[in-house]
Each structure stands twice: as structure tokens, then as C-alpha cells.
Amino acid sequence: MCLSMAKKIVANTFIKSADDLVTSRQDTRAGFIAMALEKNYIAVPYIEEAKALKALASQVKNPKDLLQVKDLRVGLLTASGLSDKSLNYLNEDDRTIAIKGLIEKFLEPAGVNFIDELVYRYLLTKGDALGGKARNLAGSLGERKFLRSMISVFNLSGIDYKWKDNDTNTWLDKPADDTDIEKRIKALYWKKKTDRLMALNINVPLVNKNVDLSILECTIEDFKKGKESIIHQPDKYIALGELKGGIDPAGADEHWKTAHSALNRIRTSFEEMKLKPQTFFVGAAIETAMAVEIFKQLKTGIMSNAANLSNDQQLTTICDWVINL
């Protein structure tokens, strides 16, 4: 039974050998370029703020006068090297001392170039914030790509769906214009033969760990907070999956080890309840060694399905599989 299931999955997901799962150099390059473009996009607000800082600071003749410009105070604190978090621990006197230190030690020695020095130091501090966002970027981009593929399959199949907005925490109907909604989706609900709901990044009580993708048999009303939520009913889980969006080949093996461990923990937890939901893996960076392991698990039926996030055919097929579970 496991072998026949594997043959069906391999045929349906364009995976005929382990090599089909490996991320190509072309896809790796495309992934890095997409990451770079996204980093530039999220950097735009910082660049614009720096431009505004320069314009406002240009109104003064010397560095000490900056202290008198109220609209510059937050920018000066940032240029002083203080993060937004650190400001919670400082009173106004502390903040003034920090700004004076910036002026005396860095802006005044810069002479006529003190405004440029101010802008450079502002951007240096903001770079840390950008770095924090960039570290989470790979996962976010992978999640968005998966969701966009799901939405595409819904649209092509003529399936209505509802989606939970991560910003407002409310359920909304399928929009007429779905541009960029993949950036805000927290969960999806649809119905074919039965009700299906896919929740992203929830703590599955039975496993007691966060799971990237959880597909349940339930309605929107069942998916609520507290002990009454459907997530506390193990028999309602149809499938659980791990999604790794990092494209860097250097981190591929570590991502797979994390996902492999998570999937094993899921299977063990449910088997103790004599339950066997399907498990799957979707990854952007898949190297040869891990591809062999993944393919072996597909052949033996240990894992139900898998796809390379960078491969459009495999990604579309696994999304179609999820929708039809």
C-alpha cells in the first residue's frame, strides 16, 4: 500500500527520482536575486527617513543647534545608536545625554560635513533593524510563494475560499482583487466534499510544538481560541507539513534536519493516539544528499508528499494535493 501510494505521489508531483528534488543552480540564483530585491524593498522606508532627516537637519548651521529641533529628536536618538527597544529604558535626561555625546564625539569633529555624518550614523543603526527583518525574510518569502500557489489553484479550479487576515485577525471572503493577500494570510478555509482549513504556524497541542502547515477537517467556527478550539482534537488533523523557504545551499542540510526532526515528532505523537495524518515537506534549497533521503521516505511511504518550492510544477501539484485531501 505504501509503495503504490508513493508511485502515485511521485507521478503526480513530477518527482521520478531524487535528482528531480534538487534545487538547480538557476533556481538558486533566482532565489538570491529575489531575496536581494525584497531587501531593497523593505529598506525603502529607512532610505526615505534618512532623506527627510538630511532635509530637516540642513536647516541648522552647527551641530549643537540640532538639539533645538524637536522634529529631529527621534532621528538623533537613532543616529546615537539607540534602538527603539532601548528607548523604553531611558528617560528624557538619558536621551539628551546620548544625543550630546553624538554631537560632541562625532558630528562636531566632522566639521562642515556634520549632516552627512548624522545621516550615515542614522542609517548604520537602522541597518540593524533591516538585518533583523532580512533574517526572517527567507521564511516569509517561502510562505508567500506557497500561499500564492494555493490561491492560484483555487482560482483556476473555481473554488471559493475564505482567508484569515493576519493584521485584523478576521475572516474575509475571497476578494475580487487578490493582489498581495499572500502577505497577510494566517489561515485558509475551503470546501469541496468536506470542510478543510489550513492554519499557518500554529502550536499543535498533541505535538506541543509549532507546525508550519496544518490541514484540518473543520469549519471557521471550529477554529477559535482556547481549549474549545479544533486544534485540541487530534483526529481532525488531515495533514501536517514543514515549509523551509531559505534558498542558501549552505543552510539546506540544517533546514532539512530541523524539518525531518519535526515531522518525526509529529508522526510519533499521532501514532501514540493510533492516528496517522499525512505528512509533507516543501523546501526551497534541496541539495543532493537530502534529496536522496526525501525520495527514500516518499518511496517507503514514511512521508506522504514533498516538493521543491523553486520548482513550479512540483509546487503547484502539492498545493493541488493539499486542496484535494
PDB file of C-alpha atoms in Angstrom:
ATOM      1  CA  MET A   1       0.000   0.000   0.000  1.00  0.00           C
ATOM      2  CA  CYS A   2       2.787   2.396   0.869  1.00  0.00           C
ATOM      3  CA  LEU A   3       4.605   1.634  -2.365  1.00  0.00           C
ATOM      4  CA  SER A   4       1.544   2.204  -4.545  1.00  0.00           C
ATOM      5  CA  MET A   5       0.880   5.467  -2.732  1.00  0.00           C
ATOM      6  CA  ALA A   6       4.476   6.515  -3.356  1.00  0.00           C
ATOM      7  CA  LYS A   7       4.205   5.736  -7.051  1.00  0.00           C
ATOM      8  CA  LYS A   8       1.083   7.867  -7.311  1.00  0.00           C
ATOM      9  CA  ILE A   9       2.683  10.774  -5.479  1.00  0.00           C
ATOM     10  CA  VAL A  10       5.920  10.577  -7.471  1.00  0.00           C
ATOM     11  CA  ALA A  11       3.975  10.615 -10.745  1.00  0.00           C
ATOM     12  CA  ASN A  12       1.711  13.473  -9.666  1.00  0.00           C
ATOM     13  CA  THR A  13       4.463  15.718  -8.345  1.00  0.00           C
ATOM     14  CA  PHE A  14       6.912  15.365 -11.227  1.00  0.00           C
ATOM     15  CA  ILE A  15       9.300  13.574  -8.862  1.00  0.00           C
ATOM     16  CA  LYS A  16      10.596  10.477 -10.614  1.00  0.00           C
ATOM     17  CA  SER A  17      13.978  10.374  -8.886  1.00  0.00           C
ATOM     18  CA  ALA A  18      15.884  12.110  -6.115  1.00  0.00           C
ATOM     19  CA  ASP A  19      17.527  14.341  -8.728  1.00  0.00           C
ATOM     20  CA  ASP A  20      14.168  15.925  -9.515  1.00  0.00           C
ATOM     21  CA  LEU A  21      14.050  17.325  -5.988  1.00  0.00           C
ATOM     22  CA  VAL A  22      17.454  19.016  -6.135  1.00  0.00           C
ATOM     23  CA  THR A  23      17.416  22.810  -6.458  1.00  0.00           C
ATOM     24  CA  SER A  24      19.139  23.840  -9.685  1.00  0.00           C
ATOM     25  CA  ARG A  25      21.850  26.486  -9.825  1.00  0.00           C
ATOM     26  CA  GLN A  26      19.495  28.605 -11.917  1.00  0.00           C
ATOM     27  CA  ASP A  27      16.780  28.446  -9.230  1.00  0.00           C
ATOM     28  CA  THR A  28      19.343  29.201  -6.523  1.00  0.00           C
ATOM     29  CA  ARG A  29      20.488  32.308  -8.411  1.00  0.00           C
ATOM     30  CA  ALA A  30      16.878  33.381  -8.956  1.00  0.00           C
ATOM     31  CA  GLY A  31      16.194  32.884  -5.251  1.00  0.00           C
ATOM     32  CA  PHE A  32      19.134  35.023  -4.182  1.00  0.00           C
ATOM     33  CA  ILE A  33      18.090  37.780  -6.611  1.00  0.00           C
ATOM     34  CA  ALA A  34      14.514  37.679  -5.280  1.00  0.00           C
ATOM     35  CA  MET A  35      15.882  37.986  -1.738  1.00  0.00           C
ATOM     36  CA  ALA A  36      18.066  40.944  -2.726  1.00  0.00           C
ATOM     37  CA  LEU A  37      15.150  42.734  -4.376  1.00  0.00           C
ATOM     38  CA  GLU A  38      12.961  42.165  -1.333  1.00  0.00           C
ATOM     39  CA  LYS A  39      15.688  43.504   0.965  1.00  0.00           C
ATOM     40  CA  ASN A  40      15.859  46.632  -1.160  1.00  0.00           C
ATOM     41  CA  TYR A  41      12.089  46.931  -0.965  1.00  0.00           C
ATOM     42  CA  ILE A  42      11.945  46.726   2.834  1.00  0.00           C
ATOM     43  CA  ALA A  43      14.856  49.190   3.027  1.00  0.00           C
ATOM     44  CA  VAL A  44      12.856  51.916   1.236  1.00  0.00           C
ATOM     45  CA  PRO A  45      11.285  53.408   4.420  1.00  0.00           C
ATOM     46  CA  TYR A  46      14.730  53.745   6.032  1.00  0.00           C
ATOM     47  CA  ILE A  47      16.156  55.466   2.959  1.00  0.00           C
ATOM     48  CA  GLU A  48      13.225  57.879   2.816  1.00  0.00           C
ATOM     49  CA  GLU A  49      13.571  58.641   6.528  1.00  0.00           C
ATOM     50  CA  ALA A  50      17.270  59.347   6.021  1.00  0.00           C
ATOM     51  CA  LYS A  51      16.423  61.787   3.212  1.00  0.00           C
ATOM     52  CA  ALA A  52      13.913  63.566   5.448  1.00  0.00           C
ATOM     53  CA  LEU A  53      16.482  63.654   8.268  1.00  0.00           C
ATOM     54  CA  LYS A  54      19.008  65.294   5.959  1.00  0.00           C
ATOM     55  CA  ALA A  55      16.486  67.883   4.793  1.00  0.00           C
ATOM     56  CA  LEU A  56      15.430  68.837   8.322  1.00  0.00           C
ATOM     57  CA  ALA A  57      18.997  68.865   9.645  1.00  0.00           C
ATOM     58  CA  SER A  58      20.076  71.169   6.808  1.00  0.00           C
ATOM     59  CA  GLN A  59      18.115  73.985   8.466  1.00  0.00           C
ATOM     60  CA  VAL A  60      20.744  74.400  11.201  1.00  0.00           C
ATOM     61  CA  LYS A  61      24.197  75.976  10.963  1.00  0.00           C
ATOM     62  CA  ASN A  62      26.090  73.891  13.501  1.00  0.00           C
ATOM     63  CA  PRO A  63      25.672  70.505  15.236  1.00  0.00           C
ATOM     64  CA  LYS A  64      24.644  71.869  18.665  1.00  0.00           C
ATOM     65  CA  ASP A  65      21.623  73.588  17.121  1.00  0.00           C
ATOM     66  CA  LEU A  66      20.210  70.147  16.288  1.00  0.00           C
ATOM     67  CA  LEU A  67      19.147  69.817  19.910  1.00  0.00           C
ATOM     68  CA  GLN A  68      16.676  72.656  19.429  1.00  0.00           C
ATOM     69  CA  VAL A  69      14.825  70.988  16.537  1.00  0.00           C
ATOM     70  CA  LYS A  70      12.062  68.951  18.169  1.00  0.00           C
ATOM     71  CA  ASP A  71      11.133  67.139  14.971  1.00  0.00           C
ATOM     72  CA  LEU A  72      14.647  65.684  14.817  1.00  0.00           C
ATOM     73  CA  ARG A  73      14.807  64.221  18.303  1.00  0.00           C
ATOM     74  CA  VAL A  74      13.889  60.627  17.385  1.00  0.00           C
ATOM     75  CA  GLY A  75      16.243  60.711  14.406  1.00  0.00           C
ATOM     76  CA  LEU A  76      19.065  61.994  16.606  1.00  0.00           C
ATOM     77  CA  LEU A  77      18.468  59.231  19.125  1.00  0.00           C
ATOM     78  CA  THR A  78      18.656  56.662  16.345  1.00  0.00           C
ATOM     79  CA  ALA A  79      21.855  58.195  14.999  1.00  0.00           C
ATOM     80  CA  SER A  80      23.218  57.983  18.563  1.00  0.00           C
ATOM     81  CA  GLY A  81      22.994  54.205  18.251  1.00  0.00           C
ATOM     82  CA  LEU A  82      19.859  53.708  20.356  1.00  0.00           C
ATOM     83  CA  SER A  83      17.305  51.169  19.166  1.00  0.00           C
ATOM     84  CA  ASP A  84      13.554  51.608  19.643  1.00  0.00           C
ATOM     85  CA  LYS A  85      13.654  48.912  22.315  1.00  0.00           C
ATOM     86  CA  SER A  86      16.410  50.612  24.299  1.00  0.00           C
ATOM     87  CA  LEU A  87      14.407  53.851  24.499  1.00  0.00           C
ATOM     88  CA  ASN A  88      11.925  52.123  26.818  1.00  0.00           C
ATOM     89  CA  TYR A  89      14.615  52.091  29.496  1.00  0.00           C
ATOM     90  CA  LEU A  90      15.746  55.719  29.161  1.00  0.00           C
ATOM     91  CA  ASN A  91      14.215  58.917  30.480  1.00  0.00           C
ATOM     92  CA  GLU A  92      14.451  62.279  28.706  1.00  0.00           C
ATOM     93  CA  ASP A  93      17.667  63.247  30.505  1.00  0.00           C
ATOM     94  CA  ASP A  94      19.301  59.965  29.448  1.00  0.00           C
ATOM     95  CA  ARG A  95      18.247  60.557  25.870  1.00  0.00           C
ATOM     96  CA  THR A  96      19.637  64.095  25.859  1.00  0.00           C
ATOM     97  CA  ILE A  97      22.980  62.817  27.164  1.00  0.00           C
ATOM     98  CA  ALA A  98      23.116  60.298  24.306  1.00  0.00           C
ATOM     99  CA  ILE A  99      22.417  62.996  21.702  1.00  0.00           C
ATOM    100  CA  LYS A 100      25.026  65.326  23.209  1.00  0.00           C
ATOM    101  CA  GLY A 101      27.551  62.504  23.049  1.00  0.00           C
ATOM    102  CA  LEU A 102      26.770  62.040  19.357  1.00  0.00           C
ATOM    103  CA  ILE A 103      27.223  65.751  18.679  1.00  0.00           C
ATOM    104  CA  GLU A 104      30.450  66.188  20.654  1.00  0.00           C
ATOM    105  CA  LYS A 105      32.240  62.997  19.627  1.00  0.00           C
ATOM    106  CA  PHE A 106      31.151  62.579  16.024  1.00  0.00           C
ATOM    107  CA  LEU A 107      29.237  65.469  14.472  1.00  0.00           C
ATOM    108  CA  GLU A 108      31.416  68.394  15.595  1.00  0.00           C
ATOM    109  CA  PRO A 109      34.674  66.672  14.548  1.00  0.00           C
ATOM    110  CA  ALA A 110      33.100  66.163  11.090  1.00  0.00           C
ATOM    111  CA  GLY A 111      33.094  69.960  10.577  1.00  0.00           C
ATOM    112  CA  VAL A 112      31.075  71.170   7.600  1.00  0.00           C
ATOM    113  CA  ASN A 113      30.190  67.558   6.777  1.00  0.00           C
ATOM    114  CA  PHE A 114      28.316  67.022  10.053  1.00  0.00           C
ATOM    115  CA  ILE A 115      24.962  66.492   8.315  1.00  0.00           C
ATOM    116  CA  ASP A 116      26.360  63.674   6.180  1.00  0.00           C
ATOM    117  CA  GLU A 117      27.907  62.162   9.309  1.00  0.00           C
ATOM    118  CA  LEU A 118      24.498  62.320  11.012  1.00  0.00           C
ATOM    119  CA  VAL A 119      22.792  60.561   8.116  1.00  0.00           C
ATOM    120  CA  TYR A 120      25.469  57.840   7.930  1.00  0.00           C
ATOM    121  CA  ARG A 121      25.113  57.070  11.629  1.00  0.00           C
ATOM    122  CA  TYR A 122      21.336  57.065  11.381  1.00  0.00           C
ATOM    123  CA  LEU A 123      21.482  54.504   8.575  1.00  0.00           C
ATOM    124  CA  LEU A 124      24.054  52.441  10.476  1.00  0.00           C
ATOM    125  CA  THR A 125      21.612  51.952  13.366  1.00  0.00           C
ATOM    126  CA  LYS A 126      18.690  51.338  11.033  1.00  0.00           C
ATOM    127  CA  GLY A 127      20.820  48.702   9.320  1.00  0.00           C
ATOM    128  CA  ASP A 128      20.494  46.543  12.425  1.00  0.00           C
ATOM    129  CA  ALA A 129      16.706  46.740  12.187  1.00  0.00           C
ATOM    130  CA  LEU A 130      16.882  45.898   8.491  1.00  0.00           C
ATOM    131  CA  GLY A 131      19.148  42.949   9.276  1.00  0.00           C
ATOM    132  CA  GLY A 132      16.588  41.601  11.721  1.00  0.00           C
ATOM    133  CA  LYS A 133      13.867  41.774   9.098  1.00  0.00           C
ATOM    134  CA  ALA A 134      16.149  40.216   6.489  1.00  0.00           C
ATOM    135  CA  ARG A 135      16.849  37.217   8.743  1.00  0.00           C
ATOM    136  CA  ASN A 136      13.125  36.424   8.742  1.00  0.00           C
ATOM    137  CA  LEU A 137      12.767  37.214   5.058  1.00  0.00           C
ATOM    138  CA  ALA A 138      13.544  33.763   3.643  1.00  0.00           C
ATOM    139  CA  GLY A 139      10.765  32.136   5.629  1.00  0.00           C
ATOM    140  CA  SER A 140       8.313  34.883   4.748  1.00  0.00           C
ATOM    141  CA  LEU A 141       9.064  34.706   1.031  1.00  0.00           C
ATOM    142  CA  GLY A 142       8.713  30.929   1.044  1.00  0.00           C
ATOM    143  CA  GLU A 143       5.402  31.147   2.848  1.00  0.00           C
ATOM    144  CA  ARG A 144       4.119  33.782   0.426  1.00  0.00           C
ATOM    145  CA  LYS A 145       5.111  31.710  -2.600  1.00  0.00           C
ATOM    146  CA  PHE A 146       3.332  28.648  -1.237  1.00  0.00           C
ATOM    147  CA  LEU A 147       0.193  30.652  -0.460  1.00  0.00           C
ATOM    148  CA  ARG A 148       0.189  32.336  -3.856  1.00  0.00           C
ATOM    149  CA  SER A 149       0.325  28.904  -5.484  1.00  0.00           C
ATOM    150  CA  MET A 150      -2.582  27.752  -3.305  1.00  0.00           C
ATOM    151  CA  ILE A 151      -4.622  30.798  -4.328  1.00  0.00           C
ATOM    152  CA  SER A 152      -3.777  30.204  -7.991  1.00  0.00           C
ATOM    153  CA  VAL A 153      -5.070  26.639  -7.797  1.00  0.00           C
ATOM    154  CA  PHE A 154      -8.220  27.849  -6.037  1.00  0.00           C
ATOM    155  CA  ASN A 155      -8.824  30.415  -8.784  1.00  0.00           C
ATOM    156  CA  LEU A 156      -8.169  28.000 -11.635  1.00  0.00           C
ATOM    157  CA  SER A 157     -10.392  25.356 -10.054  1.00  0.00           C
ATOM    158  CA  GLY A 158     -13.193  27.809  -9.362  1.00  0.00           C
ATOM    159  CA  ILE A 159     -13.082  27.048  -5.648  1.00  0.00           C
ATOM    160  CA  ASP A 160     -14.327  29.707  -3.251  1.00  0.00           C
ATOM    161  CA  TYR A 161     -12.241  30.213  -0.152  1.00  0.00           C
ATOM    162  CA  LYS A 162     -12.096  32.378   2.936  1.00  0.00           C
ATOM    163  CA  TRP A 163      -8.924  33.715   4.454  1.00  0.00           C
ATOM    164  CA  LYS A 164      -7.956  34.938   7.883  1.00  0.00           C
ATOM    165  CA  ASP A 165      -6.245  38.317   7.864  1.00  0.00           C
ATOM    166  CA  ASN A 166      -3.109  38.293   9.986  1.00  0.00           C
ATOM    167  CA  ASP A 167      -3.425  42.050  10.585  1.00  0.00           C
ATOM    168  CA  THR A 168      -7.049  42.199  11.760  1.00  0.00           C
ATOM    169  CA  ASN A 169      -7.442  38.542  12.838  1.00  0.00           C
ATOM    170  CA  THR A 170     -10.768  38.407  10.988  1.00  0.00           C
ATOM    171  CA  TRP A 171     -12.076  36.034   8.314  1.00  0.00           C
ATOM    172  CA  LEU A 172     -12.708  37.544   4.899  1.00  0.00           C
ATOM    173  CA  ASP A 173     -14.305  36.270   1.699  1.00  0.00           C
ATOM    174  CA  LYS A 174     -12.322  35.607  -1.446  1.00  0.00           C
ATOM    175  CA  PRO A 175     -11.557  39.099  -2.809  1.00  0.00           C
ATOM    176  CA  ALA A 176     -12.207  40.325  -6.324  1.00  0.00           C
ATOM    177  CA  ASP A 177      -8.612  41.575  -6.373  1.00  0.00           C
ATOM    178  CA  ASP A 178      -6.281  39.218  -4.518  1.00  0.00           C
ATOM    179  CA  THR A 179      -3.086  41.182  -5.147  1.00  0.00           C
ATOM    180  CA  ASP A 180      -0.600  40.704  -2.296  1.00  0.00           C
ATOM    181  CA  ILE A 181      -3.048  38.980   0.084  1.00  0.00           C
ATOM    182  CA  GLU A 182      -0.477  36.185   0.479  1.00  0.00           C
ATOM    183  CA  LYS A 183       1.436  38.651   2.655  1.00  0.00           C
ATOM    184  CA  ARG A 184      -1.438  38.749   5.151  1.00  0.00           C
ATOM    185  CA  ILE A 185      -2.914  35.244   5.236  1.00  0.00           C
ATOM    186  CA  LYS A 186      -2.947  33.481   8.601  1.00  0.00           C
ATOM    187  CA  ALA A 187      -5.273  30.646   7.596  1.00  0.00           C
ATOM    188  CA  LEU A 188      -7.345  29.449   4.632  1.00  0.00           C
ATOM    189  CA  TYR A 189     -10.727  27.729   4.543  1.00  0.00           C
ATOM    190  CA  TRP A 190     -12.353  25.949   1.603  1.00  0.00           C
ATOM    191  CA  LYS A 191     -14.877  23.214   0.944  1.00  0.00           C
ATOM    192  CA  LYS A 192     -15.013  20.551  -1.728  1.00  0.00           C
ATOM    193  CA  LYS A 193     -16.514  17.315  -0.473  1.00  0.00           C
ATOM    194  CA  THR A 194     -15.839  18.281   3.133  1.00  0.00           C
ATOM    195  CA  ASP A 195     -14.668  21.288   5.120  1.00  0.00           C
ATOM    196  CA  ARG A 196     -10.933  21.959   5.073  1.00  0.00           C
ATOM    197  CA  LEU A 197      -8.890  24.560   6.897  1.00  0.00           C
ATOM    198  CA  MET A 198      -5.166  25.186   6.612  1.00  0.00           C
ATOM    199  CA  ALA A 199      -3.573  27.029   9.524  1.00  0.00           C
ATOM    200  CA  LEU A 200      -0.095  28.515   9.344  1.00  0.00           C
ATOM    201  CA  ASN A 201       2.404  28.415  12.184  1.00  0.00           C
ATOM    202  CA  ILE A 202       0.214  27.097  14.986  1.00  0.00           C
ATOM    203  CA  ASN A 203       1.246  25.225  18.097  1.00  0.00           C
ATOM    204  CA  VAL A 204      -0.278  21.762  17.747  1.00  0.00           C
ATOM    205  CA  PRO A 205      -1.167  20.724  21.327  1.00  0.00           C
ATOM    206  CA  LEU A 206      -0.607  16.992  20.772  1.00  0.00           C
ATOM    207  CA  VAL A 207       2.893  17.666  19.428  1.00  0.00           C
ATOM    208  CA  ASN A 208       3.476  20.637  21.744  1.00  0.00           C
ATOM    209  CA  LYS A 209       5.481  22.330  19.008  1.00  0.00           C
ATOM    210  CA  ASN A 210       4.875  24.876  16.273  1.00  0.00           C
ATOM    211  CA  VAL A 211       3.964  23.340  12.902  1.00  0.00           C
ATOM    212  CA  ASP A 212       4.337  25.336   9.693  1.00  0.00           C
ATOM    213  CA  LEU A 213       1.280  23.975   7.859  1.00  0.00           C
ATOM    214  CA  SER A 214      -1.652  22.155   9.463  1.00  0.00           C
ATOM    215  CA  ILE A 215      -4.653  20.953   7.448  1.00  0.00           C
ATOM    216  CA  LEU A 216      -7.750  20.125   9.488  1.00  0.00           C
ATOM    217  CA  GLU A 217     -11.278  18.921   8.843  1.00  0.00           C
ATOM    218  CA  CYS A 218     -13.252  21.785  10.363  1.00  0.00           C
ATOM    219  CA  THR A 219     -15.183  24.994   9.790  1.00  0.00           C
ATOM    220  CA  ILE A 220     -14.138  28.552  10.527  1.00  0.00           C
ATOM    221  CA  GLU A 221     -16.274  28.481  13.678  1.00  0.00           C
ATOM    222  CA  ASP A 222     -14.315  25.451  14.958  1.00  0.00           C
ATOM    223  CA  PHE A 223     -11.017  27.296  14.613  1.00  0.00           C
ATOM    224  CA  LYS A 224     -11.107  29.504  17.676  1.00  0.00           C
ATOM    225  CA  LYS A 225      -9.099  30.347  20.757  1.00  0.00           C
ATOM    226  CA  GLY A 226      -8.925  28.332  23.950  1.00  0.00           C
ATOM    227  CA  LYS A 227      -9.474  24.708  24.873  1.00  0.00           C
ATOM    228  CA  GLU A 228     -12.601  24.512  22.719  1.00  0.00           C
ATOM    229  CA  SER A 229     -10.609  25.011  19.536  1.00  0.00           C
ATOM    230  CA  ILE A 230     -10.499  22.236  16.959  1.00  0.00           C
ATOM    231  CA  ILE A 231      -6.712  22.168  17.251  1.00  0.00           C
ATOM    232  CA  HIS A 232      -7.140  20.217  20.516  1.00  0.00           C
ATOM    233  CA  GLN A 233      -8.843  17.350  18.640  1.00  0.00           C
ATOM    234  CA  PRO A 234      -6.094  15.122  17.173  1.00  0.00           C
ATOM    235  CA  ASP A 235      -8.487  13.149  14.956  1.00  0.00           C
ATOM    236  CA  LYS A 236      -9.331  16.294  12.978  1.00  0.00           C
ATOM    237  CA  TYR A 237      -5.829  16.699  11.553  1.00  0.00           C
ATOM    238  CA  ILE A 238      -5.680  15.581   7.930  1.00  0.00           C
ATOM    239  CA  ALA A 239      -2.070  16.517   7.159  1.00  0.00           C
ATOM    240  CA  LEU A 240       0.848  18.417   8.670  1.00  0.00           C
ATOM    241  CA  GLY A 241       3.812  19.840   6.816  1.00  0.00           C
ATOM    242  CA  GLU A 242       7.080  21.683   7.176  1.00  0.00           C
ATOM    243  CA  LEU A 243       7.945  24.604   4.890  1.00  0.00           C
ATOM    244  CA  LYS A 244      11.527  25.865   4.584  1.00  0.00           C
ATOM    245  CA  GLY A 245      11.958  28.922   2.359  1.00  0.00           C
ATOM    246  CA  GLY A 246      15.698  29.543   2.748  1.00  0.00           C
ATOM    247  CA  ILE A 247      17.467  29.430  -0.615  1.00  0.00           C
ATOM    248  CA  ASP A 248      21.089  29.370   0.580  1.00  0.00           C
ATOM    249  CA  PRO A 249      22.587  25.917  -0.194  1.00  0.00           C
ATOM    250  CA  ALA A 250      24.877  26.292   2.825  1.00  0.00           C
ATOM    251  CA  GLY A 251      21.880  26.119   5.155  1.00  0.00           C
ATOM    252  CA  ALA A 252      19.897  23.495   3.257  1.00  0.00           C
ATOM    253  CA  ASP A 253      21.055  20.487   5.261  1.00  0.00           C
ATOM    254  CA  GLU A 254      20.341  22.189   8.568  1.00  0.00           C
ATOM    255  CA  HIS A 255      16.827  23.161   7.398  1.00  0.00           C
ATOM    256  CA  TRP A 256      16.141  19.566   6.396  1.00  0.00           C
ATOM    257  CA  LYS A 257      17.415  18.210   9.718  1.00  0.00           C
ATOM    258  CA  THR A 258      15.075  20.587  11.543  1.00  0.00           C
ATOM    259  CA  ALA A 259      12.123  19.656   9.320  1.00  0.00           C
ATOM    260  CA  HIS A 260      12.940  15.926   9.450  1.00  0.00           C
ATOM    261  CA  SER A 261      13.030  16.030  13.246  1.00  0.00           C
ATOM    262  CA  ALA A 262       9.752  17.988  13.374  1.00  0.00           C
ATOM    263  CA  LEU A 263       7.979  15.568  11.033  1.00  0.00           C
ATOM    264  CA  ASN A 264       9.206  12.557  13.009  1.00  0.00           C
ATOM    265  CA  ARG A 265       7.935  14.162  16.206  1.00  0.00           C
ATOM    266  CA  ILE A 266       4.554  14.759  14.548  1.00  0.00           C
ATOM    267  CA  ARG A 267       4.273  11.158  13.343  1.00  0.00           C
ATOM    268  CA  THR A 268       5.295   9.728  16.718  1.00  0.00           C
ATOM    269  CA  SER A 269       2.860  11.939  18.636  1.00  0.00           C
ATOM    270  CA  PHE A 270      -0.101  10.966  16.468  1.00  0.00           C
ATOM    271  CA  GLU A 271       0.847   7.277  16.299  1.00  0.00           C
ATOM    272  CA  GLU A 272       0.618   7.145  20.090  1.00  0.00           C
ATOM    273  CA  MET A 273      -3.038   8.100  19.619  1.00  0.00           C
ATOM    274  CA  LYS A 274      -3.349   5.439  16.878  1.00  0.00           C
ATOM    275  CA  LEU A 275      -3.745   8.205  14.297  1.00  0.00           C
ATOM    276  CA  LYS A 276      -1.836   8.680  11.056  1.00  0.00           C
ATOM    277  CA  PRO A 277      -2.309  12.072   9.385  1.00  0.00           C
ATOM    278  CA  GLN A 278      -0.312  12.610   6.220  1.00  0.00           C
ATOM    279  CA  THR A 279       2.990  14.479   6.423  1.00  0.00           C
ATOM    280  CA  PHE A 280       4.794  16.511   3.786  1.00  0.00           C
ATOM    281  CA  PHE A 281       7.813  18.726   3.210  1.00  0.00           C
ATOM    282  CA  VAL A 282       8.314  21.766   0.963  1.00  0.00           C
ATOM    283  CA  GLY A 283      11.775  23.310   0.700  1.00  0.00           C
ATOM    284  CA  ALA A 284      13.437  25.933  -1.473  1.00  0.00           C
ATOM    285  CA  ALA A 285      17.024  24.728  -1.070  1.00  0.00           C
ATOM    286  CA  ILE A 286      17.326  20.973  -1.527  1.00  0.00           C
ATOM    287  CA  GLU A 287      20.800  19.516  -2.012  1.00  0.00           C
ATOM    288  CA  THR A 288      21.617  16.057  -3.364  1.00  0.00           C
ATOM    289  CA  ALA A 289      22.097  14.221  -0.047  1.00  0.00           C
ATOM    290  CA  MET A 290      18.840  15.454   1.436  1.00  0.00           C
ATOM    291  CA  ALA A 291      17.023  14.839  -1.851  1.00  0.00           C
ATOM    292  CA  VAL A 292      18.020  11.164  -1.589  1.00  0.00           C
ATOM    293  CA  GLU A 293      16.632  10.993   1.959  1.00  0.00           C
ATOM    294  CA  ILE A 294      13.372  12.718   0.987  1.00  0.00           C
ATOM    295  CA  PHE A 295      12.871  10.480  -2.046  1.00  0.00           C
ATOM    296  CA  LYS A 296      13.516   7.386   0.045  1.00  0.00           C
ATOM    297  CA  GLN A 297      10.849   8.486   2.527  1.00  0.00           C
ATOM    298  CA  LEU A 298       8.398   9.011  -0.341  1.00  0.00           C
ATOM    299  CA  LYS A 299       9.127   5.561  -1.771  1.00  0.00           C
ATOM    300  CA  THR A 300       8.668   3.830   1.576  1.00  0.00           C
ATOM    301  CA  GLY A 301       5.588   5.837   2.487  1.00  0.00           C
ATOM    302  CA  ILE A 302       7.154   7.382   5.596  1.00  0.00           C
ATOM    303  CA  MET A 303       6.354  10.818   4.162  1.00  0.00           C
ATOM    304  CA  SER A 304       3.213  11.380   2.094  1.00  0.00           C
ATOM    305  CA  ASN A 305       4.379  14.129  -0.244  1.00  0.00           C
ATOM    306  CA  ALA A 306       7.170  16.611  -0.943  1.00  0.00           C
ATOM    307  CA  ALA A 307       8.058  19.411  -3.332  1.00  0.00           C
ATOM    308  CA  ASN A 308      10.839  21.785  -4.200  1.00  0.00           C
ATOM    309  CA  LEU A 309       9.488  25.288  -3.607  1.00  0.00           C
ATOM    310  CA  SER A 310      11.615  26.545  -6.504  1.00  0.00           C
ATOM    311  CA  ASN A 311      10.001  24.116  -8.951  1.00  0.00           C
ATOM    312  CA  ASP A 312       6.682  25.500 -10.209  1.00  0.00           C
ATOM    313  CA  GLN A 313       5.363  22.106 -11.343  1.00  0.00           C
ATOM    314  CA  GLN A 314       6.099  20.425  -8.042  1.00  0.00           C
ATOM    315  CA  LEU A 315       4.773  23.380  -6.045  1.00  0.00           C
ATOM    316  CA  THR A 316       1.501  23.592  -7.988  1.00  0.00           C
ATOM    317  CA  THR A 317       0.989  19.846  -7.715  1.00  0.00           C
ATOM    318  CA  ILE A 318       1.482  19.692  -3.968  1.00  0.00           C
ATOM    319  CA  CYS A 319      -0.874  22.657  -3.495  1.00  0.00           C
ATOM    320  CA  ASP A 320      -3.480  20.841  -5.601  1.00  0.00           C
ATOM    321  CA  TRP A 321      -2.871  17.747  -3.456  1.00  0.00           C
ATOM    322  CA  VAL A 322      -3.418  19.757  -0.258  1.00  0.00           C
ATOM    323  CA  ILE A 323      -6.649  21.268  -1.590  1.00  0.00           C
ATOM    324  CA  ASN A 324      -7.987  17.824  -2.548  1.00  0.00           C
ATOM    325  CA  LEU A 325      -7.059  15.999   0.646  1.00  0.00           C
TER     326      LEU A 325
END
